[in-house]
Structures are given as structure tokens and as C-alpha cells.
PDB file of C-alpha atoms in Angstrom:
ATOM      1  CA  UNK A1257       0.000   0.000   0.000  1.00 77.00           C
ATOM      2  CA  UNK A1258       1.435   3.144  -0.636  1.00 78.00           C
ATOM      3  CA  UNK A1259       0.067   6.636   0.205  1.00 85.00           C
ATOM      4  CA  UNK A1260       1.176  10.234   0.728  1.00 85.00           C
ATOM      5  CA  UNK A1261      -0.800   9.772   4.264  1.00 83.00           C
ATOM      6  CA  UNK A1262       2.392   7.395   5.323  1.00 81.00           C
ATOM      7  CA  UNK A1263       4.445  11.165   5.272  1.00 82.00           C
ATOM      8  CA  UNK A1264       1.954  11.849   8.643  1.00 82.00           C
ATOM      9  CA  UNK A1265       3.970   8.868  10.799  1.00 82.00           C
ATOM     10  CA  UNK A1266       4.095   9.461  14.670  1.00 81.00           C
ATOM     11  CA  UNK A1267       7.076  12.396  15.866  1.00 76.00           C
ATOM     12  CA  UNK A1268       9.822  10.270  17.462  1.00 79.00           C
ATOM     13  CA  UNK A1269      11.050  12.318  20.663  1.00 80.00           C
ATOM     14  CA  UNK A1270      12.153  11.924  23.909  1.00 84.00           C
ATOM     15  CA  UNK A1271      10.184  14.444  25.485  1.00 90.00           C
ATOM     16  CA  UNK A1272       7.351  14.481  27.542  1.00 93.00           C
ATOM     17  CA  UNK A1273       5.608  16.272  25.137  1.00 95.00           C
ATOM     18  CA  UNK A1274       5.399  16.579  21.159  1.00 94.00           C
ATOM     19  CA  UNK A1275       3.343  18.320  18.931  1.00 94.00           C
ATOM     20  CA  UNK A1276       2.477  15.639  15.997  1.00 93.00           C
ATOM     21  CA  UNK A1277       1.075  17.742  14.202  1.00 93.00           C
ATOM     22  CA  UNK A1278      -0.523  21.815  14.238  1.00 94.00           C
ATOM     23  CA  UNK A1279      -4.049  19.898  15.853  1.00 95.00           C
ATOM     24  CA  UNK A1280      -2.788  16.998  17.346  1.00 96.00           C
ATOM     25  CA  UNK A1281      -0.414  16.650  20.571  1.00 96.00           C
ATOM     26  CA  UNK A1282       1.380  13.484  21.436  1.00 96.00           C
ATOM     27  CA  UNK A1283       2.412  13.165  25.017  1.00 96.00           C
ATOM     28  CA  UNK A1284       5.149  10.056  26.618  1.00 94.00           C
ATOM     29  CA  UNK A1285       4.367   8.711  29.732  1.00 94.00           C
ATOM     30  CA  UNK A1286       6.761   6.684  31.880  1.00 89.00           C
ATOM     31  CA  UNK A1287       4.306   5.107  34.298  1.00 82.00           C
ATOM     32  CA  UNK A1288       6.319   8.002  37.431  1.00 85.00           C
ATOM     33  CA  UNK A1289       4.577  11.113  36.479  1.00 87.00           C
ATOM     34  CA  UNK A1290       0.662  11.046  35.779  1.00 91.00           C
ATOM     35  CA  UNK A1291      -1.356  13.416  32.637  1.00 93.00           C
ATOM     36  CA  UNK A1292      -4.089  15.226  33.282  1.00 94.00           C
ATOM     37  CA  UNK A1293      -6.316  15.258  30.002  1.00 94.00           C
ATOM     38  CA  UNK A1294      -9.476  16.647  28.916  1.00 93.00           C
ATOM     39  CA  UNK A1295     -12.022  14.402  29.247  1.00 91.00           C
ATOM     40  CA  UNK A1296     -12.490  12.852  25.524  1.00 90.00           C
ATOM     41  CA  UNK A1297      -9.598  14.373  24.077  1.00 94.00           C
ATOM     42  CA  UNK A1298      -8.248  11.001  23.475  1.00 95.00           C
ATOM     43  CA  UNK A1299      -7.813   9.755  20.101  1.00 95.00           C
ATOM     44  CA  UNK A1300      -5.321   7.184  20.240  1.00 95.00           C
ATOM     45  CA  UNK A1301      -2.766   5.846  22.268  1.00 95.00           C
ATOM     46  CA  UNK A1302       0.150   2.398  22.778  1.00 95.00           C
ATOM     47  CA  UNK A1303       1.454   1.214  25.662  1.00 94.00           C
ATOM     48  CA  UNK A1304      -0.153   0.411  29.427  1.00 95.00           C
ATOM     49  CA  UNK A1305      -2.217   3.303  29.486  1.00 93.00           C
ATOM     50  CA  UNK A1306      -4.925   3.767  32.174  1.00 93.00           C
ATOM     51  CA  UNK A1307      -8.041   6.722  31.733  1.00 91.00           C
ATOM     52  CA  UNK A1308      -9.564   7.216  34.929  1.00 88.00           C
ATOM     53  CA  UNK A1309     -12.028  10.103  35.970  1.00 80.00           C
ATOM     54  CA  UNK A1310     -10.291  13.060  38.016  1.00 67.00           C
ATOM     55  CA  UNK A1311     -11.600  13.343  41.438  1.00 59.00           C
ATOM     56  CA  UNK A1312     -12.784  17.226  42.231  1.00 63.00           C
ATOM     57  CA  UNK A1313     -12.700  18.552  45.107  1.00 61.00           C
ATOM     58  CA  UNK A1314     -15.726  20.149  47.393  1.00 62.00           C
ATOM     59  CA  UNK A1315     -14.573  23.452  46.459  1.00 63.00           C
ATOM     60  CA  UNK A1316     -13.774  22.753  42.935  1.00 58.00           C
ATOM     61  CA  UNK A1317     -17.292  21.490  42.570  1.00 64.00           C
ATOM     62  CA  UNK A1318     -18.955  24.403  43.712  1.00 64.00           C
ATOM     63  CA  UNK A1319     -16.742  27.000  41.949  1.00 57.00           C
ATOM     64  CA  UNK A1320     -18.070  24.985  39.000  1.00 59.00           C
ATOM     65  CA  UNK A1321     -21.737  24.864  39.806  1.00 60.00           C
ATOM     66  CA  UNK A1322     -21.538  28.780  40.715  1.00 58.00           C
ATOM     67  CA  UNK A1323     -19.136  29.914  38.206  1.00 55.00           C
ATOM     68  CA  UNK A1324     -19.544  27.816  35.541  1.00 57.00           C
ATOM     69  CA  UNK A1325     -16.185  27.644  35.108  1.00 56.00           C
ATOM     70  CA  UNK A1326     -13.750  24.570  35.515  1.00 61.00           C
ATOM     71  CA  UNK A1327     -11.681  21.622  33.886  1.00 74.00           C
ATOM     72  CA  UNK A1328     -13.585  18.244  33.143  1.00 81.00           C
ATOM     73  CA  UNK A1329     -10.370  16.163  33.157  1.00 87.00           C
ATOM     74  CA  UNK A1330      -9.317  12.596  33.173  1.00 91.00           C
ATOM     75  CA  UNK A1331      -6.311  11.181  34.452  1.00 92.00           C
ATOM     76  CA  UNK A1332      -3.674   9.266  32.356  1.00 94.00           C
ATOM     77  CA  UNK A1333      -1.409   6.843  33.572  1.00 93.00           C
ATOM     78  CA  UNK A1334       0.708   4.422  33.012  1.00 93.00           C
ATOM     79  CA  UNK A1335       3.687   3.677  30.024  1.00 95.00           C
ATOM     80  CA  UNK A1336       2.937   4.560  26.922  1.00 94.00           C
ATOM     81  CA  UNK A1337       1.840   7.124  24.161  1.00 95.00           C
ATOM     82  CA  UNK A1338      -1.268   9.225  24.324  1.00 96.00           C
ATOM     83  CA  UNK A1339      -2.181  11.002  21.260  1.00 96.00           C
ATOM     84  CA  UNK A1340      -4.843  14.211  22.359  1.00 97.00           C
ATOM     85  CA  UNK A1341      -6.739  16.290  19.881  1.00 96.00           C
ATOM     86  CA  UNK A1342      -9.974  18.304  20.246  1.00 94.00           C
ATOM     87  CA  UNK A1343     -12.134  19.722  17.383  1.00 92.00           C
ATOM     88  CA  UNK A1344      -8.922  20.152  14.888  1.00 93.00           C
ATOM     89  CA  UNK A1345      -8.378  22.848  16.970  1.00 94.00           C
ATOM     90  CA  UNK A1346      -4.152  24.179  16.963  1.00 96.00           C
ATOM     91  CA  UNK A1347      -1.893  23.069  20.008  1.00 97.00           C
ATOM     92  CA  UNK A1348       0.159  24.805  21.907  1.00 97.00           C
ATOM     93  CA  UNK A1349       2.405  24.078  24.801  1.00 96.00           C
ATOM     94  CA  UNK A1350       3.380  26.719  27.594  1.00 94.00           C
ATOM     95  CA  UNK A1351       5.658  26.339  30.148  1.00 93.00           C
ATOM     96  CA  UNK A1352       4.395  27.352  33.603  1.00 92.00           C
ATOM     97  CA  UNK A1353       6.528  28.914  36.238  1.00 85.00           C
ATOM     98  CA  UNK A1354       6.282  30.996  39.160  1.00 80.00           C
ATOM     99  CA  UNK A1355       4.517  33.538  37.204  1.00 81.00           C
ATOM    100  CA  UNK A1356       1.810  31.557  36.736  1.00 90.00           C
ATOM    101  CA  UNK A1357      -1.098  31.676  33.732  1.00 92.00           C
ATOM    102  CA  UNK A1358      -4.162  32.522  33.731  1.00 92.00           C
ATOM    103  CA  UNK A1359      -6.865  30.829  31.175  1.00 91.00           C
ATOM    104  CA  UNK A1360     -10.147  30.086  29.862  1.00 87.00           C
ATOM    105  CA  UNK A1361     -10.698  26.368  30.888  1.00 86.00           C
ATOM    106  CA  UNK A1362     -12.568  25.948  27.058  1.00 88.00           C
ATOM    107  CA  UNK A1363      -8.921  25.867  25.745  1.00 93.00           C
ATOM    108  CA  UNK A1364      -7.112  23.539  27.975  1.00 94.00           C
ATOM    109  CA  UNK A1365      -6.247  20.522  26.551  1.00 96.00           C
ATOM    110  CA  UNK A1366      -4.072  19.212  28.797  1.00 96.00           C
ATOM    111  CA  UNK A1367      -1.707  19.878  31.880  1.00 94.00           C
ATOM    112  CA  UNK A1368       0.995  18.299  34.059  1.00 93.00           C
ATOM    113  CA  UNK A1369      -0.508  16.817  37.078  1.00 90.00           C
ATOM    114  CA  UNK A1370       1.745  18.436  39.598  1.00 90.00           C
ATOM    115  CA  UNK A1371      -0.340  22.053  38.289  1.00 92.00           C
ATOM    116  CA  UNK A1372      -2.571  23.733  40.647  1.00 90.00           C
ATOM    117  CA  UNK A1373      -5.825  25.443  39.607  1.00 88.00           C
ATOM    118  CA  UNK A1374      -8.303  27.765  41.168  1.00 86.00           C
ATOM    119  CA  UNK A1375     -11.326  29.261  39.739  1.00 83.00           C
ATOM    120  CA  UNK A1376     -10.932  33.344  39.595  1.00 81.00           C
ATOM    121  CA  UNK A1377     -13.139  36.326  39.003  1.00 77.00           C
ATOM    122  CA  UNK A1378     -12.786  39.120  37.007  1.00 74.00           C
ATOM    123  CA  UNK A1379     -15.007  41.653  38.150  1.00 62.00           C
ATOM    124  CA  UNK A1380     -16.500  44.353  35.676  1.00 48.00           C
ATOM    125  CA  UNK A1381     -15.325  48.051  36.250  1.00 45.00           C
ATOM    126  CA  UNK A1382     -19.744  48.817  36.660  1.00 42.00           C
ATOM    127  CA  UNK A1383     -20.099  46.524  39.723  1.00 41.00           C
ATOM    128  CA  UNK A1384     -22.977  45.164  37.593  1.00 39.00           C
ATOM    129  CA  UNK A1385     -24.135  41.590  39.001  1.00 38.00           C
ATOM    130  CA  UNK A1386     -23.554  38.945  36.060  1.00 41.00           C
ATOM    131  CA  UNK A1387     -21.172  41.010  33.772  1.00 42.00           C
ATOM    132  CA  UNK A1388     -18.033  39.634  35.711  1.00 50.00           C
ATOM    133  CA  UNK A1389     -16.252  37.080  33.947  1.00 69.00           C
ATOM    134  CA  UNK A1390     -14.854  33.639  35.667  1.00 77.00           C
ATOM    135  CA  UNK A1391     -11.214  32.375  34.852  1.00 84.00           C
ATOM    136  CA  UNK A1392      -8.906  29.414  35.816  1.00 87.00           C
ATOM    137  CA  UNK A1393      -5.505  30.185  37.360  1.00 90.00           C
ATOM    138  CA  UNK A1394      -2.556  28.156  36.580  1.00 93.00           C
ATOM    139  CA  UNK A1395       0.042  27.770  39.147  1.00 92.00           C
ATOM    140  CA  UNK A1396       2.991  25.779  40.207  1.00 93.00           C
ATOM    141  CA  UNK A1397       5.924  24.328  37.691  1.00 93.00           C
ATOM    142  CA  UNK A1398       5.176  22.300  34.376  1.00 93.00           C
ATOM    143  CA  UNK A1399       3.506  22.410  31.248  1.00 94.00           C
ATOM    144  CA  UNK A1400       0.410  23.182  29.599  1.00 96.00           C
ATOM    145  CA  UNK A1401      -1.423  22.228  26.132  1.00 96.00           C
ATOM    146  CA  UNK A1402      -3.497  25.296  24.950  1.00 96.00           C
ATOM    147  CA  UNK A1403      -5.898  25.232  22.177  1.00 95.00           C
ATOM    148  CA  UNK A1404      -6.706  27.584  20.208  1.00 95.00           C
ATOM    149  CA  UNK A1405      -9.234  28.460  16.605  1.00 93.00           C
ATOM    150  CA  UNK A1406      -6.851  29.775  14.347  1.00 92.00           C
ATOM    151  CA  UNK A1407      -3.502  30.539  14.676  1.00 94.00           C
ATOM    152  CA  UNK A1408      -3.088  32.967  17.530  1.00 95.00           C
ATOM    153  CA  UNK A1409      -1.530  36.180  18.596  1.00 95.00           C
ATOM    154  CA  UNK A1410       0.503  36.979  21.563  1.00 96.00           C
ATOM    155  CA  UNK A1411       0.777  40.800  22.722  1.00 95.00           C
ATOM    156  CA  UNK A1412       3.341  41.311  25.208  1.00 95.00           C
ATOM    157  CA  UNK A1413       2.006  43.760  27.825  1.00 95.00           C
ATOM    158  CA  UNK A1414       4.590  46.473  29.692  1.00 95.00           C
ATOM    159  CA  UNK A1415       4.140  49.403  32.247  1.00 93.00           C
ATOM    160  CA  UNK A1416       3.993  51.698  28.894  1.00 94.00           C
ATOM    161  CA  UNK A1417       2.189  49.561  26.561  1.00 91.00           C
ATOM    162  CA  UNK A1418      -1.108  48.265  28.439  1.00 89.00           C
ATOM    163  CA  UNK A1419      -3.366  45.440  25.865  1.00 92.00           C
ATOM    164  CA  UNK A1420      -7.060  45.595  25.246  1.00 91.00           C
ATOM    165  CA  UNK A1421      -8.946  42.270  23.886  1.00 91.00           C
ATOM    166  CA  UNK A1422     -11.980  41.288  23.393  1.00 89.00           C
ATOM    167  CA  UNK A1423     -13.610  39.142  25.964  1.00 84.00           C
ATOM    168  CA  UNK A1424     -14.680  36.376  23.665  1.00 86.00           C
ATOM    169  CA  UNK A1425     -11.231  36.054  21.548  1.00 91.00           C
ATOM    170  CA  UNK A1426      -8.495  36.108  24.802  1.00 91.00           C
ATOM    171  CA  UNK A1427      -7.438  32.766  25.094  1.00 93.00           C
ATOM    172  CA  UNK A1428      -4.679  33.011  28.412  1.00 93.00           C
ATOM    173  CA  UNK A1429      -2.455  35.894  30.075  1.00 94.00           C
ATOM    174  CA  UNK A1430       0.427  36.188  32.711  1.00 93.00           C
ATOM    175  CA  UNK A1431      -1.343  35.719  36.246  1.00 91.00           C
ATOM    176  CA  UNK A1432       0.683  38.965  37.325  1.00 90.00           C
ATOM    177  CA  UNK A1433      -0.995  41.098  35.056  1.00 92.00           C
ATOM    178  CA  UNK A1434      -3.794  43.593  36.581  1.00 90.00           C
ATOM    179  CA  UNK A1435      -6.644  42.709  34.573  1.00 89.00           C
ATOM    180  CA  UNK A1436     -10.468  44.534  34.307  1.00 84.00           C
ATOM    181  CA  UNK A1437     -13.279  43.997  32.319  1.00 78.00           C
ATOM    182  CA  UNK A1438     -15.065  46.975  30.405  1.00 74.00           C
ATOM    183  CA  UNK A1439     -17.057  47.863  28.040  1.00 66.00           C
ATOM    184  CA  UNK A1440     -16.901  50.649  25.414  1.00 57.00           C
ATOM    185  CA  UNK A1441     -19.627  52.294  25.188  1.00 52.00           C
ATOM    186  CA  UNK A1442     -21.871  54.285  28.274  1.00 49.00           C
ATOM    187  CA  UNK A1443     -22.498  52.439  31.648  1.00 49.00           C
ATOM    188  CA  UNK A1444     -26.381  53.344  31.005  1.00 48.00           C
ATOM    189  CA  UNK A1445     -26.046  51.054  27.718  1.00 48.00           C
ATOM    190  CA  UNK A1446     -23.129  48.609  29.443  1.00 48.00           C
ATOM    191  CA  UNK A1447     -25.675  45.627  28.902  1.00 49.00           C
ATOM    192  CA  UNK A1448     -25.777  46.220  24.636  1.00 51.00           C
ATOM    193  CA  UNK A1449     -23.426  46.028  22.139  1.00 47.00           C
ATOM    194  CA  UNK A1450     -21.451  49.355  21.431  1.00 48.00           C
ATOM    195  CA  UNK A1451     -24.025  51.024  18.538  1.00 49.00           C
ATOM    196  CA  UNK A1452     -24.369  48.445  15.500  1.00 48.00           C
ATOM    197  CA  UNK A1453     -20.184  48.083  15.670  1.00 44.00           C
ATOM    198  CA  UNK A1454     -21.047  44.234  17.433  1.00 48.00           C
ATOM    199  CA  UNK A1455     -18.164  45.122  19.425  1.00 52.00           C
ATOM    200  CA  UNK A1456     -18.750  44.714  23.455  1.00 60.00           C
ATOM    201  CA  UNK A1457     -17.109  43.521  26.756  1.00 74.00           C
ATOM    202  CA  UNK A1458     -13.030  43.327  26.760  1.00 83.00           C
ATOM    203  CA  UNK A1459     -10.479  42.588  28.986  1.00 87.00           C
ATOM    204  CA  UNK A1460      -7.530  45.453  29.731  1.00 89.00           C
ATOM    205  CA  UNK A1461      -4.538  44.414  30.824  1.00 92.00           C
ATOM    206  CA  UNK A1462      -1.867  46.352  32.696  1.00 92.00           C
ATOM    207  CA  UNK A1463       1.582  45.662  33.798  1.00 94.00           C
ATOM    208  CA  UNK A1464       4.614  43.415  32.427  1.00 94.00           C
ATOM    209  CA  UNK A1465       3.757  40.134  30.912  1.00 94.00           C
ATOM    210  CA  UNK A1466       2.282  38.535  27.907  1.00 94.00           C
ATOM    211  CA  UNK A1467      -1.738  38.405  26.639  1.00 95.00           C
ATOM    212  CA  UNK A1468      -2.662  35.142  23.867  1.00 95.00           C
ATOM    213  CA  UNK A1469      -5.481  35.979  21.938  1.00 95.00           C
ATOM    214  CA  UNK A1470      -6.816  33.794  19.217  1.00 94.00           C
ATOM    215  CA  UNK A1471      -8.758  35.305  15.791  1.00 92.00           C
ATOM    216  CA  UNK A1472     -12.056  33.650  16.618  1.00 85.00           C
ATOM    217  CA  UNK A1473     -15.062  34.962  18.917  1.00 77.00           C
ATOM    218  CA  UNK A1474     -16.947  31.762  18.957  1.00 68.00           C
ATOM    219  CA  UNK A1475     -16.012  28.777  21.601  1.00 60.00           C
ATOM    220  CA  UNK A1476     -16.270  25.563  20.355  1.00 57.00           C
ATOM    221  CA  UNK A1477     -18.486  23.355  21.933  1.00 56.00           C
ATOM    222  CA  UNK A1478     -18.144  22.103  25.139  1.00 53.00           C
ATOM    223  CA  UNK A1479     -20.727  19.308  25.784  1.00 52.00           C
ATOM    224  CA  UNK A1480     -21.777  17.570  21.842  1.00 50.00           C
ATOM    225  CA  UNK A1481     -22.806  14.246  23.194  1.00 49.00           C
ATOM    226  CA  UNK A1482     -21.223  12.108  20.908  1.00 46.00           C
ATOM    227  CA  UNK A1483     -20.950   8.183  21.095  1.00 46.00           C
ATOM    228  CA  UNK A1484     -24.255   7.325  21.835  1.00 48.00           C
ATOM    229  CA  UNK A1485     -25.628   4.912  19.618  1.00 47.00           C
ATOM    230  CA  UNK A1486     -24.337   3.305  16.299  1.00 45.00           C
ATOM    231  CA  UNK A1487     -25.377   6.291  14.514  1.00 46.00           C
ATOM    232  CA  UNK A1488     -23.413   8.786  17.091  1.00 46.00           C
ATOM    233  CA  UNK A1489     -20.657   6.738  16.871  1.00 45.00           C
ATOM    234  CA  UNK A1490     -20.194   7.478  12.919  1.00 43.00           C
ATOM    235  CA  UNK A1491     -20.894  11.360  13.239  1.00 44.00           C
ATOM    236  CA  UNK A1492     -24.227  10.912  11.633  1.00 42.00           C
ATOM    237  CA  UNK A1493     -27.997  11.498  13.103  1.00 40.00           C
ATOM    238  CA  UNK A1494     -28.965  14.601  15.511  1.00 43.00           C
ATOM    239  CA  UNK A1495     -26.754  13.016  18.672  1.00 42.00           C
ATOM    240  CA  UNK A1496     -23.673  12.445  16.506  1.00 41.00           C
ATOM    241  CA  UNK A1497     -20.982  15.483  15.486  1.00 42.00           C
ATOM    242  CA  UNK A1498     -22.722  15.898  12.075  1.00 41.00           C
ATOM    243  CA  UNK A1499     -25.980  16.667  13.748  1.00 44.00           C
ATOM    244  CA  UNK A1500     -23.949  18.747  16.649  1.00 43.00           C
ATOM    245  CA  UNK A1501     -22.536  21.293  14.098  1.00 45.00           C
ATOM    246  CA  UNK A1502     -25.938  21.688  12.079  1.00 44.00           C
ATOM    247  CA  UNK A1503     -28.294  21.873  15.094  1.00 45.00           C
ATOM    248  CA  UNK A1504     -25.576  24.886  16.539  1.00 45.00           C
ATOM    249  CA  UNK A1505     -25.694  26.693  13.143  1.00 43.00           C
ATOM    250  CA  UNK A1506     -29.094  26.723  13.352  1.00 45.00           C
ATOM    251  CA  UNK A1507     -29.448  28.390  17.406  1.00 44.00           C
TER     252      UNK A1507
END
């Protein structure tokens, strides 16, 4: 059999982690140092590998039910090779240090297990009730696999060169970074869109550190119920991805 596909072979490396691909990450583990995954991001793997549900704490649970926000992870172990992907989107890996990240938990693919977290607000400059918005800090030493829709920008921030991004297109930023949410356009009118410009709530950021922003607006989905049935299971029928995508370009 020959192909051009047989070009796309599996990244030989001896680290921890590899990007296979632009979309697809390929992570090594030795059976010492445990992954923590997305839940379903796996879409192939060798070895001894283990997937086991990660265990969330009281206070992780209720940050999530109040917030909203929050990492639905599983827990890789074992010796082997685990290949992670989620919606074609790109890969990225960031090294965390004592700086620490901050990040929208709808682009984490993947982190070290050793990595803290802890859900965070960002309160709107109006003191309006619901226009906050609810991060995940990133803390400790290790790595991280980002995700992002499109290839993405990062905009270093300094004491004389503060960042502005919208809301719905930052991706992550350096935890050190004062941070406040806004809107431009009057505080009687904070709740609509600025005129007919579409343009409304964005993040400033002040300080000395680095803000990743990605050339989308739209999340991808975060709970298509796939697998459930033959049907599901081939991407076809209103529970499978097919039906996923057309029901959400219809709402």
C-alpha cells in the first residue's frame, strides 16, 4: 500500500511532550509522572495506558456549579503514548513557572498533574451583578497544552504599553498582570453592544507580561454528546458530530 498519508507517521522524541502535528499533541508517559487530560480528548494511544475520571474537590465542585467555570479532566497513567486532539483545533504548549497563567478552561487541553488550579473572578469596572467574567488560574511548575481556533496572537504587555482584547477572543495571560473587564460604550447602555459596531465587553490588561489571543469569537463546543448509539458513533444522526454542528448553526 502506498500513500502520501504514510508522510503523517508518529514524531519520534524523547520528550514528555510533542506536537504531531498543528491539531494533534502526542504526550510520553513513563508510568512516574501522571497526565491530566481533557475528558475525551483522546484519540489514540500504545502502551499500558490507564483513563480514569479526576476526582474534584468540594470546592472545585462548587466553583463549578456557581461559576460555571472549571476543567472536566481525566487522568492518564501508566507507560505509553497518548495522542490528544480536540475539534482540529491548533496546540500549543506553555511552560508554567512561578509567574503563573491565567486561562479560559474551554482551551485547555491538557496539563501536568503536579499544576494547581483555582477558579478566579474578574469583576467588571460597573459593579454590575452577572457582567463579571470567571477564569482558571494556573500555578505551580510544568507544562500546559493550549488550544486555540486559528492561529493565535501573543501581545506582550509592559508598564507603557497596556493590551485591550476582546472578551470572547483572549485565550490566556500572565497571572501577574492587573486585569479589568469593560465595556466601550456608556455604563447606562453597558448591557448592549457598542451602537451596531457588534463590538462589546473586553479585557484590559496592565503591567509586564504577555496576553494570547486567538482570531475567533466563537467557543467551540463544550458538551456535543457524541458516542451514543451506532449512529453517534459514525458522526451521523442529531446526537452524533454531524448533527452537533448543524443543530448549533441553526441556534
Amino acid at each position: 500500500m502506498q500513500s502520501p498519508l504514510f508522510s503523517h507517521t508518529e514524531q519520534q522524541s524523547q520528550d514528555r511532550y510533542t506536537v504531531q502535528n498543528p491539531q494533534l499533541l502526542r504526550v510520553s508517559l513513563s508510568g512516574q509522572d501522571d497526565l491530566l487530560a481533557r475528558k475525551g480528548a483522546m484519540v489514540a494511544y500504545q502502551g499500558l495506558i490507564d483513563f480514569d475520571g479526576e476526582y474534584r474537590s468540594n470546592s472545585q465542585r462548587r466553583a463549578r456549579a456557581n461559576t460555571g467555570e472549571g476543567l472536566d479532566l481525566m487522568r492518564c497513567s501508566g507507560q505509553g503514548t497518548v495522542y490528544l486532539a480536540n475539534l482540529a483545533q491548533y496546540v500549543h504548549l506553555v511552560d508554567v513557572d512561578r509567574e503563573g497563567m491565567t486561562v479560559d478552561s474551554a482551551y485547555v487541553l491538557a496539563l501536568d498533574s503536579s499544576l494547581n488550579t483555582e477558579v478566579i473572578a474578574v469583576d467588571s469596572q460597573y459593579g454590575i451583578s452577572g457582567t463579571g467574567k470567571y477564569q482558571l488560574d494556573i500555578s505551580g511548575r510544568g507544562k500546559v497544552a493550549l488550544m486555540t481556533s486559528g492561529q493565535p496572537l501573543m501581545l506582550e504587555v509592559t508598564p507603557e504599553k497596556y493590551v485591550n482584547a476582546d472578551s470572547d477572543a483572549i485565550v490566556a495571560w500572565s497571572s501577574s498582570l492587573r486585569v479589568q473587564m469593560q465595556a466601550q460604550t456608556h455604563s447606562s447602555n453597558v448591557r448592549r453592544r457598542r451602537g451596531n459596531t457588534g463590538e462589546g465587553w473586553e479585557l484590559s490588561f496592565l503591567g509586564q507580561g504577555f496576553a494570547l489571543v486567538q482570531p475567533s469569537e466563537v467557543m467551540p463546543p463544550q458538551d456535543a454528546q457524541l458516542g451514543q448509539g451506532i449512529a453517534a458513533q459514525f458522526g451521523v444522526g442529531q446526537q452524533g458530530a454531524r448533527g452537533q454542528n448543524q443543530n448549533n448553526a441553526w441556534n
